[in-house]
Coordinates of C-alpha atoms in Angstrom, one line a residue:
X25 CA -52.7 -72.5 177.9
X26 CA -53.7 -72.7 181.3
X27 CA -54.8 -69.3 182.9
X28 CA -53.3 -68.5 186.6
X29 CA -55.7 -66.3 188.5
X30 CA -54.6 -63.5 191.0
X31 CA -54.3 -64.1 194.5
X32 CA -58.2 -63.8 195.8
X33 CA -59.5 -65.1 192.9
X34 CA -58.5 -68.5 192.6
X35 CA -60.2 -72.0 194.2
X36 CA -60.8 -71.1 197.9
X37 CA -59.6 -73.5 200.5
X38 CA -61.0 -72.5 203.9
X39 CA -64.3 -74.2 203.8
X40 CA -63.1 -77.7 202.7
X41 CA -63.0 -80.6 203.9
X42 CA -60.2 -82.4 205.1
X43 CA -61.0 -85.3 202.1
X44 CA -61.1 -82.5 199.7
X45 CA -57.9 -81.4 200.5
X46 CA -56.3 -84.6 200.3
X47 CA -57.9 -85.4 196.8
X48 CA -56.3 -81.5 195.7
X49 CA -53.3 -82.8 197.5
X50 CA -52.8 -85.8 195.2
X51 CA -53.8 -83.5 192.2
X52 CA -51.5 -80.8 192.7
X53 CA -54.5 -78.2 192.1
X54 CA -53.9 -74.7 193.4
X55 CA -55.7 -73.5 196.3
X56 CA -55.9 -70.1 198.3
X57 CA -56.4 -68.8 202.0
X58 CA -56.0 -66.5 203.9
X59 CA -52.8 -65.9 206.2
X60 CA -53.6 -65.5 209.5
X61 CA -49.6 -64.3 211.1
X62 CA -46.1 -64.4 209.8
X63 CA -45.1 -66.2 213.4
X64 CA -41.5 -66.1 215.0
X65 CA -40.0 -69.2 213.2
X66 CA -40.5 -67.0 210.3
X67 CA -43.5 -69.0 208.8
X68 CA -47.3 -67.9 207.6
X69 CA -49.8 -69.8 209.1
X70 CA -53.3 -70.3 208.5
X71 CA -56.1 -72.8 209.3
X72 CA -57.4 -75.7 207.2
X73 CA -59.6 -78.0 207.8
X74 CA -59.6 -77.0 211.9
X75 CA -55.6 -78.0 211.4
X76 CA -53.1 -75.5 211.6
X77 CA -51.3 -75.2 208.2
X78 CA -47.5 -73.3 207.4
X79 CA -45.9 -72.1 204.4
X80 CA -42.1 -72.4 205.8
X81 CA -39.9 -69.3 204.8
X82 CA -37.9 -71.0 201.9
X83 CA -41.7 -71.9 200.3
X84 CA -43.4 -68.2 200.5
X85 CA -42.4 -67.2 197.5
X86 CA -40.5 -67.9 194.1
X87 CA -37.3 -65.9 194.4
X88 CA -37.3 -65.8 198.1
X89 CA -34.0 -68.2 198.5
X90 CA -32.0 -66.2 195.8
X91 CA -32.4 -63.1 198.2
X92 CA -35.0 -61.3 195.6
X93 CA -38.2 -61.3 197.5
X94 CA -37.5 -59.2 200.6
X95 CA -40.0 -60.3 204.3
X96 CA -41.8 -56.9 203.6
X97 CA -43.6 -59.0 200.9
X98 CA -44.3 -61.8 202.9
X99 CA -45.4 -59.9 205.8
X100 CA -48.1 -57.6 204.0
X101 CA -49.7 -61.2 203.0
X102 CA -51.0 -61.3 206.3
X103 CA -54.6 -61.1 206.2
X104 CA -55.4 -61.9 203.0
X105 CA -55.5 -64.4 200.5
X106 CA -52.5 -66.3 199.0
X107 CA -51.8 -68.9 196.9
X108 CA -50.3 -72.4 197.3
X109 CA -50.0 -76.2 196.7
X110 CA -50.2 -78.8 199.7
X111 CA -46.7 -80.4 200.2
X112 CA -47.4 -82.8 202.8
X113 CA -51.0 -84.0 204.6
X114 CA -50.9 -83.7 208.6
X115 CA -49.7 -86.8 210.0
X116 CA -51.4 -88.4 212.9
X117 CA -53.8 -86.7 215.3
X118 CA -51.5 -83.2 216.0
X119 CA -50.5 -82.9 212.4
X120 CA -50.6 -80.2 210.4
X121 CA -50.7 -79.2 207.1
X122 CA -47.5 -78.2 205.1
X123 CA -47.8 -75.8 202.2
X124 CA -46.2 -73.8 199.1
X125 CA -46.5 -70.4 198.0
X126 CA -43.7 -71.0 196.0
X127 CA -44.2 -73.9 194.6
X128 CA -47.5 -72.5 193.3
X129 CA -45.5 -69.4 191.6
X130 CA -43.5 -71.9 189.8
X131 CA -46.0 -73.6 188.2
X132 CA -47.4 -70.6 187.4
X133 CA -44.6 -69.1 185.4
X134 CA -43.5 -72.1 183.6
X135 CA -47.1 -73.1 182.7
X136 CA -48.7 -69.4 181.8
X137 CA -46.6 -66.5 182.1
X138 CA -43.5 -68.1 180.6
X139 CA -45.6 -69.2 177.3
X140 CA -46.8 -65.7 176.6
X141 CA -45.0 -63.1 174.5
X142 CA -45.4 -59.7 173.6
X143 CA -49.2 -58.4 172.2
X144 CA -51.0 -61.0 174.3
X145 CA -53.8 -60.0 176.9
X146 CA -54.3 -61.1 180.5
X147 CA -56.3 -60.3 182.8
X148 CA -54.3 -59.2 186.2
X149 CA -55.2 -57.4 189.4
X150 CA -53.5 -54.2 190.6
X151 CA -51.9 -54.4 194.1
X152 CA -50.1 -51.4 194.8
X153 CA -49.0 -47.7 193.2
X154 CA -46.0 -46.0 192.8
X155 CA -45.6 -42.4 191.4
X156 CA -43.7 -44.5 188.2
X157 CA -46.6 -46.8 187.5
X158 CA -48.9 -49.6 188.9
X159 CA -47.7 -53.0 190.4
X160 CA -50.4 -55.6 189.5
X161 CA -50.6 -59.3 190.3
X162 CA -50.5 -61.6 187.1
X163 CA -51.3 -65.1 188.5
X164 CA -50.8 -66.4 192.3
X165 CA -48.8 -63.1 193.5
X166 CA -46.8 -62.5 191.0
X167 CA -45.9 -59.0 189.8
X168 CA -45.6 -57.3 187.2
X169 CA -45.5 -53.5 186.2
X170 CA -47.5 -51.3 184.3
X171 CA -45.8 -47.9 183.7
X172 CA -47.6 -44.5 184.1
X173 CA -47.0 -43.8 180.6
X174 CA -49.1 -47.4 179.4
X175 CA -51.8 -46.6 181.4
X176 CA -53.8 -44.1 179.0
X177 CA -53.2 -42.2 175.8
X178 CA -54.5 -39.0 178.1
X179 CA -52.1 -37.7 179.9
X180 CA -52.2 -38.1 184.0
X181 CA -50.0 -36.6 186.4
X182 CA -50.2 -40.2 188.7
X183 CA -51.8 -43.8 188.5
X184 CA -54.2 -43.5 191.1
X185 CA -56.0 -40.9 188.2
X186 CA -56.5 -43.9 186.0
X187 CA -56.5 -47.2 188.4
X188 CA -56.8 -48.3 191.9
X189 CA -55.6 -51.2 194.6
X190 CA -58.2 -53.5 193.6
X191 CA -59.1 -53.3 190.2
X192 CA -59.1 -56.0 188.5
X193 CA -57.8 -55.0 184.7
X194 CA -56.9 -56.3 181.4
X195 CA -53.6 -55.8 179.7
X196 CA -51.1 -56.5 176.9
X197 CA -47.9 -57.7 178.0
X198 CA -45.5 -55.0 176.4
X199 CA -42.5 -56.9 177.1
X200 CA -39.9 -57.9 180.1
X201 CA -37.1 -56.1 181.6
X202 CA -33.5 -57.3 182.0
X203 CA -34.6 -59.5 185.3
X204 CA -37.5 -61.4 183.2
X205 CA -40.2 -59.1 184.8
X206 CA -43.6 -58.7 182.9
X207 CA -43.9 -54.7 181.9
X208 CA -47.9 -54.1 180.9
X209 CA -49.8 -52.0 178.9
X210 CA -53.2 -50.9 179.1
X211 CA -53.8 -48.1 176.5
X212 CA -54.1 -50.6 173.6
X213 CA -57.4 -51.6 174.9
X214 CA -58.7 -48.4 175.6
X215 CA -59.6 -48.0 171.7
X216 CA -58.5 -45.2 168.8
X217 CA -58.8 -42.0 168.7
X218 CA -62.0 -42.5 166.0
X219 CA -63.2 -45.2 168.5
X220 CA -63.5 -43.0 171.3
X221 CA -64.4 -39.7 169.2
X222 CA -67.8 -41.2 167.7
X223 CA -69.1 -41.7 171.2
X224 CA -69.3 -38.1 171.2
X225 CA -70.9 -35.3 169.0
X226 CA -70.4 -31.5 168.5
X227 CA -72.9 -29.7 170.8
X228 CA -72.7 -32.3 173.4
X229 CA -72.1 -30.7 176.6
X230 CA -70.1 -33.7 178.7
X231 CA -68.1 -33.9 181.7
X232 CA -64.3 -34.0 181.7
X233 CA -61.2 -34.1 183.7
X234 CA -58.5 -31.3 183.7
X235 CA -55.3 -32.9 182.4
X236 CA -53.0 -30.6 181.7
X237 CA -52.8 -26.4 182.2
X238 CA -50.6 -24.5 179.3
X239 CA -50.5 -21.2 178.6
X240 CA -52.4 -21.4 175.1
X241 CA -55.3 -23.9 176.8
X242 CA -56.0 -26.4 178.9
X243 CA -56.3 -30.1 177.9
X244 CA -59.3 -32.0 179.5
X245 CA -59.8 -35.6 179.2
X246 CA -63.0 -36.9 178.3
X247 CA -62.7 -40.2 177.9
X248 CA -59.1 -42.5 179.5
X249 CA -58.0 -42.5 175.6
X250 CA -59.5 -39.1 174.3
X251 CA -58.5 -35.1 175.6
X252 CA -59.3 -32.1 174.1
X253 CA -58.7 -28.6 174.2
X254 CA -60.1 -25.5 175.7
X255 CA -59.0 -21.6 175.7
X256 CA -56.5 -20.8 179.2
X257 CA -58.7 -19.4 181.7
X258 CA -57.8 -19.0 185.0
X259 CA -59.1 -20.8 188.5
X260 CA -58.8 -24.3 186.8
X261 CA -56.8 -27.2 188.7
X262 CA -55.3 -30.3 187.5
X263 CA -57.5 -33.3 188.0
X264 CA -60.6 -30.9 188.1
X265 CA -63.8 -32.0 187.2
X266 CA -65.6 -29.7 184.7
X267 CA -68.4 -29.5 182.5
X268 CA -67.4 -28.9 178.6
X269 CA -69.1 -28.0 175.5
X270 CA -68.4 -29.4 172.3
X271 CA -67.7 -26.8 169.7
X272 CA -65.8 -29.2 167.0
X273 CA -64.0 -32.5 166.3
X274 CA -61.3 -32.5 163.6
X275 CA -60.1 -36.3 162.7
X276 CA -57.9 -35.5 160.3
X277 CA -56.0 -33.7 163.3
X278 CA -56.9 -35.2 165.9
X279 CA -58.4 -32.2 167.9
X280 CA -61.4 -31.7 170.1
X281 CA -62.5 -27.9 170.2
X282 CA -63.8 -27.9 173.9
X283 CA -65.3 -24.9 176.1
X284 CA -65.7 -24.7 179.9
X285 CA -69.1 -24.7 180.7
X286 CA -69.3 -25.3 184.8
X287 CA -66.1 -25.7 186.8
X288 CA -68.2 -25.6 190.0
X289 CA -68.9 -29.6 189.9
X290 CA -68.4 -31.0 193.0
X291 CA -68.7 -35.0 192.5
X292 CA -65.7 -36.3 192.1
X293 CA -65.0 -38.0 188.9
X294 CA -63.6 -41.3 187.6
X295 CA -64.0 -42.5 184.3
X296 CA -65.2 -46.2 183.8
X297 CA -62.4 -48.1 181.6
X298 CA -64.0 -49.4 178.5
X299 CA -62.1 -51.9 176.6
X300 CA -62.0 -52.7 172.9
X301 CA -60.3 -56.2 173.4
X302 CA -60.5 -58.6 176.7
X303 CA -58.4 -61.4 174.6
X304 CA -56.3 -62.3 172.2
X305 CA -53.3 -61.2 170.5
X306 CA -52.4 -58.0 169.1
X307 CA -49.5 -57.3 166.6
X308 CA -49.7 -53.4 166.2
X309 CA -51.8 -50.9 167.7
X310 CA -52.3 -47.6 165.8
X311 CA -54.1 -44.7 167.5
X312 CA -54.0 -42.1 165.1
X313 CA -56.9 -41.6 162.6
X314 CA -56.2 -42.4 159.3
X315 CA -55.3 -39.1 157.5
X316 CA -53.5 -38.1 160.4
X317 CA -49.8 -36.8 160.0
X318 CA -49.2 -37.8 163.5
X319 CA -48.4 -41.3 164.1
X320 CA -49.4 -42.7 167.9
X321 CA -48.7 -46.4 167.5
X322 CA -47.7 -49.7 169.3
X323 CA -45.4 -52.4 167.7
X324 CA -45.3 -55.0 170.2
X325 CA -41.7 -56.9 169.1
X326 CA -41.0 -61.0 169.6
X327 CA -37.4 -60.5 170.2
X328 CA -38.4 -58.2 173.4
X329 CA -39.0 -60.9 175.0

């Protein structure tokens, strides 16, 4: 199966030469630039070659004919990178280039995204954030979600706690919704409970992040996929960083015994996301330990999509 890259990352067309782009003309191969405006004939234009080059408004993006892309997504292109196949060479001395965003998207969802199903990993690259979740580009500017809920086992109160605009991640695809949209995951790759647990030993002192304030204790993540517990205390915020000791760890309940060491740490915090898996397939995820009567699990369902 052939892998679509995100816009930014894919073959770069600026610096070529006008042959070049004739022999990826004749090959159909997928280039990107940058767009320079979105001009009054409703068009994005950039430069290629020392020609000017247009993506007309029915061939910026997959959709954009049915009425589902609305201009806000074209405009925001401007200045950066996007995707696209060469439709037509410039013709005689004044000629320009003619060129498809869309055309690009559609080769990219019959040939990649189409083809996958639920349980496999790509790799994608987050482009905006929402209170609800993160919007992340899948292959040549196409979007998909990844809810707030998929983005850690540990609890977060928004996705800029776990991800930001630029990241470039990998996920499962957890399934589509009811217009054929990819919905992601990315806590089935942040490893098990045990798999986070034995990088860490009781009368470690480490720091953590305050998750969540209750009245019998505060939960405070020390790792995206692993939280545990200290007594209430007062003067704590959420999203805090803190120092915390270590007093147990209890697989068979899945409990870290923690105690609030510092709470005067003033760097802010941001954990690095470790992955288990960068590839593949996955079937089932399970994320409770083994004697656990809790069960924290992913099925990930053919008939979903």
């Amino acid at each position: 199966m052939v892998e679509y890259k995100a816009e930014g990352l894919c073959r770069p067309a600026q610096n070529m030469t006008s042959a070049q782009l004739e022999e990826a003309f004749h090959a159909g191969a997928l280039l990107q630039a940058t767009a320079l405006a979105f001009d009054q004939a409703h068009r994005l234009r950039l430069t290629l070659a020392g020609r000017p080059a247009y993506v007309e408004y029915d061939e910026c993006a997959d959709g954009i004919q049915a009425g589902q892309v609305r201009d806000i997504a074209i405009l925001t292109r401007v200045g950066r990178p996007i995707c696209f196949v060469i439709r037509q060479l410039p013709q005689g001395p004044e000629g320009c280039y003619q060129l498809s965003r869309r055309q690009a998207q559609l080769q990219c969802r019959q040939n990649y995204l189409d083809q996958l199903r639920p349980g496999d990993i790509l790799p994608c690259r987050v482009t905006h954030i929402e209170p609800f979740g993160a919007f992340c580009d899948v292959g040549c500017g196409i979007s998909a979600l990844l809810p707030i809920d998929c983005l850690s086992v540990s609890r977060i109160q928004s996705p800029a706690d776990r991800v930001q605009v630029g990241d470039d991640l990998y996920c499962v695809l957890k399934s589509r919704d009811e217009q054929g949209r990819l919905v992601l995951t990315l806590r089935e790759l942040l490893g098990t409970w045990l798999e986070n647990a034995q990088r860490f030993a009781p009368g470690e002192t480490v720091v953590g992040l305050v998750r969540s304030i209750e009245e019998y204790g505060i939960f405070i993540e020390i790792a995206p996929n692993l939280a545990g517990l200290a007594e209430y205390t007062d003067g704590v915020r959420l999203g805090q960083p803190v120092s915390v000791y270590i007093k147990n760890i209890l697989p068979e309940k899945m409990k870290i015994k923690l105690v609030i060491v510092n709470r005067e740490l003033t760097d802010p915090l941001r954990f690095a996301l470790q992955y288990t898996q960068t590839s593949g397939h996955m079937d089932r995820w399970v994320y409770s330990t083994p004697h656990c009567r809790k069960l924290v699990q992913t099925l990930f369902e053919p008939s979903q999509v």
